[in-house]
Amino acid sequence: MYRFLMSRQWVILTLIALLLIPTMIRLGIWQMHRYEERTARNQLVTDALAADPVPVEKLTAPGHTVTSSERYRTVTAKGRFDTEDEVVVRRRTNSDDEVGYHVLTPLVLDDGKVLLVNRGWIPSDGPSQTTFPKVPAPPGGEVTVKGRLMPSETTAASGIKDLKGLPDRQIMLINSEQEARRLDAQVLGGYITQTAPEPKGDIPELLGNPGKEDAALNYAYAIQWWLFSAAVPVGWVVLARREARDRAQAAAGEADASEAEPAAV
């Protein structure tokens, strides 16, 4: 009854099914790994945002690389803003996906070290992309700043190309090592995104809390792939049984037709 399984068509179909099953299982495992990674990152964000603020120099120092467990931690710093060495970071968007700049202002601490402060987003509404935009001034005198600690940006991590030959006081990436060379100063590793004090007139626009990754979607994809892998052998069996039934019915029909034919005279 099932000798048709040795036909070329069914051998190819069976080989495809045998290839699809482990492939789909592997894809499900990969999606589950992605789910676990995203869940872990989401937990790091939650823990960091819930932690009590600490002085910035407890978590970073000149030459320090901000770790994943330190990222998003709320820190405080006291110093004076250095607006003469302020730069803007090109091609940054706000919550409405409008393209503009991030304002990066050095904060000179009491001991002379420098902390890079991302004061927020401003629109690119200047006369051209080559002129330095109008940036609202930060508070004068000594100020206490609060913000979320972030690692230095790199092309490998962000996908943003570090273009050369940019207009004066414009950069592509916030990188503490590069800024240390530009400022000829001891710059603390990483930078902070300012959360307080709030600017007058809401400009620069403070950056919102980091969003959480949709880990549940990867979990759903993993279950979906595994269901697909289970459906392949079920589908193969259904098709094989249907083929056997159709062949049996065809053979029975031919036999009935042969018996119904009148005997030759």
XYZ file of C-alpha atoms in Angstrom:
265
model
C 0.000 0.000 0.000
C 2.802 2.423 0.863
C 5.255 1.413 -1.835
C 4.690 4.854 -3.397
C 6.873 6.279 -0.607
C 9.889 5.004 -2.560
C 8.979 7.135 -5.581
C 11.186 10.093 -6.490
C 8.507 12.603 -5.528
C 7.987 11.161 -2.052
C 11.685 10.641 -1.354
C 12.295 14.326 -2.073
C 9.302 15.334 0.064
C 10.523 13.164 2.950
C 14.057 14.584 2.759
C 12.672 18.138 2.835
C 10.575 17.265 5.892
C 13.579 15.712 7.648
C 15.568 18.876 6.932
C 12.836 21.267 8.061
C 12.243 19.645 11.458
C 15.728 20.236 12.992
C 15.979 23.627 11.266
C 12.750 24.841 12.866
C 13.741 23.390 16.245
C 17.040 25.269 16.022
C 15.279 28.503 15.081
C 13.015 28.081 18.092
C 16.031 27.598 20.362
C 17.652 30.726 18.899
C 14.497 32.756 19.523
C 14.387 31.470 23.098
C 17.987 32.573 23.606
C 17.013 36.004 22.274
C 14.096 36.039 24.719
C 16.401 35.255 27.633
C 18.937 37.905 26.553
C 16.276 40.576 26.188
C 14.664 39.631 29.476
C 18.048 39.928 31.203
C 18.668 43.353 29.631
C 15.208 44.526 30.636
C 15.906 43.426 34.200
C 19.198 45.353 34.184
C 17.335 48.483 33.089
C 14.688 47.981 35.773
C 17.284 47.420 38.502
C 19.402 50.386 37.380
C 16.483 52.810 37.305
C 15.283 51.610 40.719
C 18.694 51.972 42.384
C 19.396 54.978 44.621
C 21.466 57.798 43.085
C 25.190 57.733 43.854
C 28.013 60.235 43.208
C 29.281 59.694 39.683
C 32.881 59.063 40.751
C 31.761 55.978 42.675
C 30.952 54.284 39.368
C 33.363 55.748 36.843
C 36.756 57.374 36.526
C 39.057 58.597 33.743
C 39.693 55.697 31.368
C 36.943 53.569 32.886
C 34.643 51.543 30.603
C 31.050 51.650 31.827
C 29.768 48.102 32.265
C 26.302 46.748 31.509
C 25.495 46.643 35.242
C 26.497 50.322 35.595
C 24.594 51.479 32.542
C 21.456 53.547 33.307
C 22.446 53.923 36.980
C 21.373 57.309 38.317
C 24.349 59.402 39.397
C 24.881 62.917 40.732
C 27.693 65.369 40.107
C 28.512 68.873 41.296
C 30.452 71.317 39.155
C 30.312 74.117 36.590
C 29.242 73.792 32.976
C 31.910 74.683 30.400
C 29.887 76.146 27.530
C 32.971 77.240 25.580
C 33.848 73.599 24.916
C 30.243 72.552 24.314
C 29.537 70.490 21.178
C 26.449 69.091 19.475
C 25.929 65.490 18.352
C 24.523 65.252 14.845
C 21.598 63.211 13.507
C 19.815 62.530 16.775
C 16.048 62.177 17.060
C 13.554 63.076 19.766
C 10.505 61.126 20.940
C 8.603 62.250 17.813
C 11.404 61.026 15.483
C 12.328 64.592 14.520
C 15.976 64.924 13.527
C 18.133 67.369 15.435
C 21.102 67.427 17.799
C 22.042 66.285 21.269
C 23.807 68.942 23.311
C 26.992 67.675 24.972
C 28.370 70.012 27.613
C 31.440 69.315 29.783
C 30.803 69.647 33.511
C 34.018 70.572 35.343
C 33.917 68.929 38.759
C 35.344 70.413 41.931
C 38.538 68.342 41.589
C 39.114 69.471 37.985
C 37.985 66.269 36.326
C 35.391 66.534 33.559
C 32.061 64.744 33.204
C 30.350 64.751 29.817
C 26.681 65.692 30.162
C 24.160 65.074 27.409
C 21.769 67.927 28.225
C 19.119 66.752 25.750
C 17.764 67.303 22.254
C 17.379 70.485 20.217
C 15.893 70.844 16.724
C 18.086 71.398 13.678
C 16.307 74.574 12.651
C 19.413 76.637 11.908
C 20.172 78.211 8.533
C 22.337 75.223 7.551
C 23.838 72.004 8.843
C 27.311 73.547 8.862
C 26.634 76.355 11.335
C 26.595 75.765 15.064
C 22.952 75.764 16.209
C 21.556 78.083 18.823
C 21.835 76.234 22.138
C 20.094 77.416 25.317
C 22.619 78.093 28.045
C 22.831 75.769 31.060
C 22.587 77.123 34.624
C 25.522 79.314 35.562
C 27.738 78.875 38.595
C 27.983 75.683 40.587
C 25.185 73.246 39.914
C 24.265 69.739 40.984
C 23.334 67.547 38.038
C 21.555 64.220 38.089
C 21.527 61.806 35.180
C 21.769 58.242 33.881
C 25.257 56.859 33.362
C 25.933 55.639 29.818
C 28.914 53.938 28.153
C 30.893 55.736 25.481
C 29.424 55.355 22.016
C 31.328 53.458 19.344
C 30.582 52.671 15.724
C 30.590 48.940 16.480
C 27.989 49.281 19.233
C 25.778 51.973 17.702
C 26.179 51.497 13.963
C 26.804 55.249 13.615
C 29.768 56.124 11.420
C 32.259 58.460 13.062
C 32.521 60.871 10.141
C 35.531 63.109 9.792
C 35.710 66.683 8.520
C 32.554 67.799 10.338
C 31.790 71.473 10.981
C 33.379 73.034 14.041
C 31.985 71.832 17.382
C 29.924 69.039 15.819
C 30.495 65.335 16.472
C 28.839 62.035 15.550
C 29.556 59.924 18.640
C 29.751 60.645 22.358
C 33.068 59.084 23.280
C 34.889 60.048 26.475
C 38.328 59.076 25.148
C 37.945 61.278 22.083
C 36.632 64.143 24.193
C 39.540 63.751 26.633
C 41.939 64.321 23.746
C 39.938 67.275 22.442
C 39.657 68.914 25.859
C 43.134 67.873 27.016
C 41.612 66.978 30.369
C 40.822 64.030 32.617
C 37.390 62.963 31.446
C 35.374 60.396 33.362
C 34.596 57.263 31.353
C 31.233 57.299 29.595
C 28.799 60.171 29.949
C 25.445 60.932 31.564
C 22.082 61.814 30.095
C 20.760 64.631 32.243
C 17.490 64.123 34.118
C 17.716 67.094 36.519
C 17.575 70.019 36.806
C 14.975 70.524 34.111
C 15.874 73.240 31.591
C 13.942 76.460 31.379
C 11.436 76.377 28.540
C 11.935 72.611 28.137
C 14.833 73.155 25.715
C 17.050 71.201 25.427
C 14.412 68.473 25.605
C 15.470 65.940 28.229
C 15.760 62.376 26.990
C 13.142 59.917 28.212
C 13.717 56.720 30.140
C 15.260 53.879 28.141
C 12.664 51.708 26.490
C 12.395 48.018 27.208
C 12.851 45.412 24.511
C 9.876 43.302 23.474
C 11.135 39.993 24.863
C 7.666 38.416 24.753
C 7.737 38.589 20.954
C 10.807 36.345 20.819
C 9.116 33.898 23.190
C 6.092 33.760 20.886
C 8.348 33.204 17.862
C 10.100 30.314 19.648
C 6.779 28.587 20.377
C 5.691 29.234 16.790
C 8.796 27.585 15.316
C 8.417 24.562 17.578
C 4.764 24.213 16.602
C 5.823 24.356 12.960
C 8.420 21.622 13.569
C 5.742 19.439 15.176
C 3.345 20.134 12.306
C 5.794 18.877 9.655
C 5.699 15.138 10.592
C 1.963 15.370 11.272
C 1.470 16.885 7.828
C 3.710 14.255 6.261
C 1.650 11.450 7.827
C -1.629 13.062 6.744
C -0.394 13.437 3.168
C 0.925 9.875 3.069
C -2.323 8.398 4.366
C -4.343 10.503 1.934
C -2.128 9.344 -0.930
C -2.514 5.710 0.150
C -6.291 6.091 0.428
C -6.557 7.743 -2.981
C -4.433 5.031 -4.558
C -6.512 2.307 -2.882
C -9.741 3.890 -4.084
C -8.354 4.212 -7.592
C -7.271 0.576 -7.591
C -10.692 -0.548 -6.294
C -12.406 1.513 -9.001
C -10.294 -0.097 -11.690
C -11.089 -3.575 -10.317
C -14.848 -2.837 -10.293
C -14.692 -1.545 -13.822
C -12.856 -4.662 -14.947
C -15.450 -6.949 -13.368
C -18.316 -5.022 -14.939
C -17.000 -5.447 -18.487
C -18.991 -8.139 -20.492
C -17.164 -11.294 -21.470
C -15.936 -11.346 -25.021
C -17.988 -13.581 -27.481
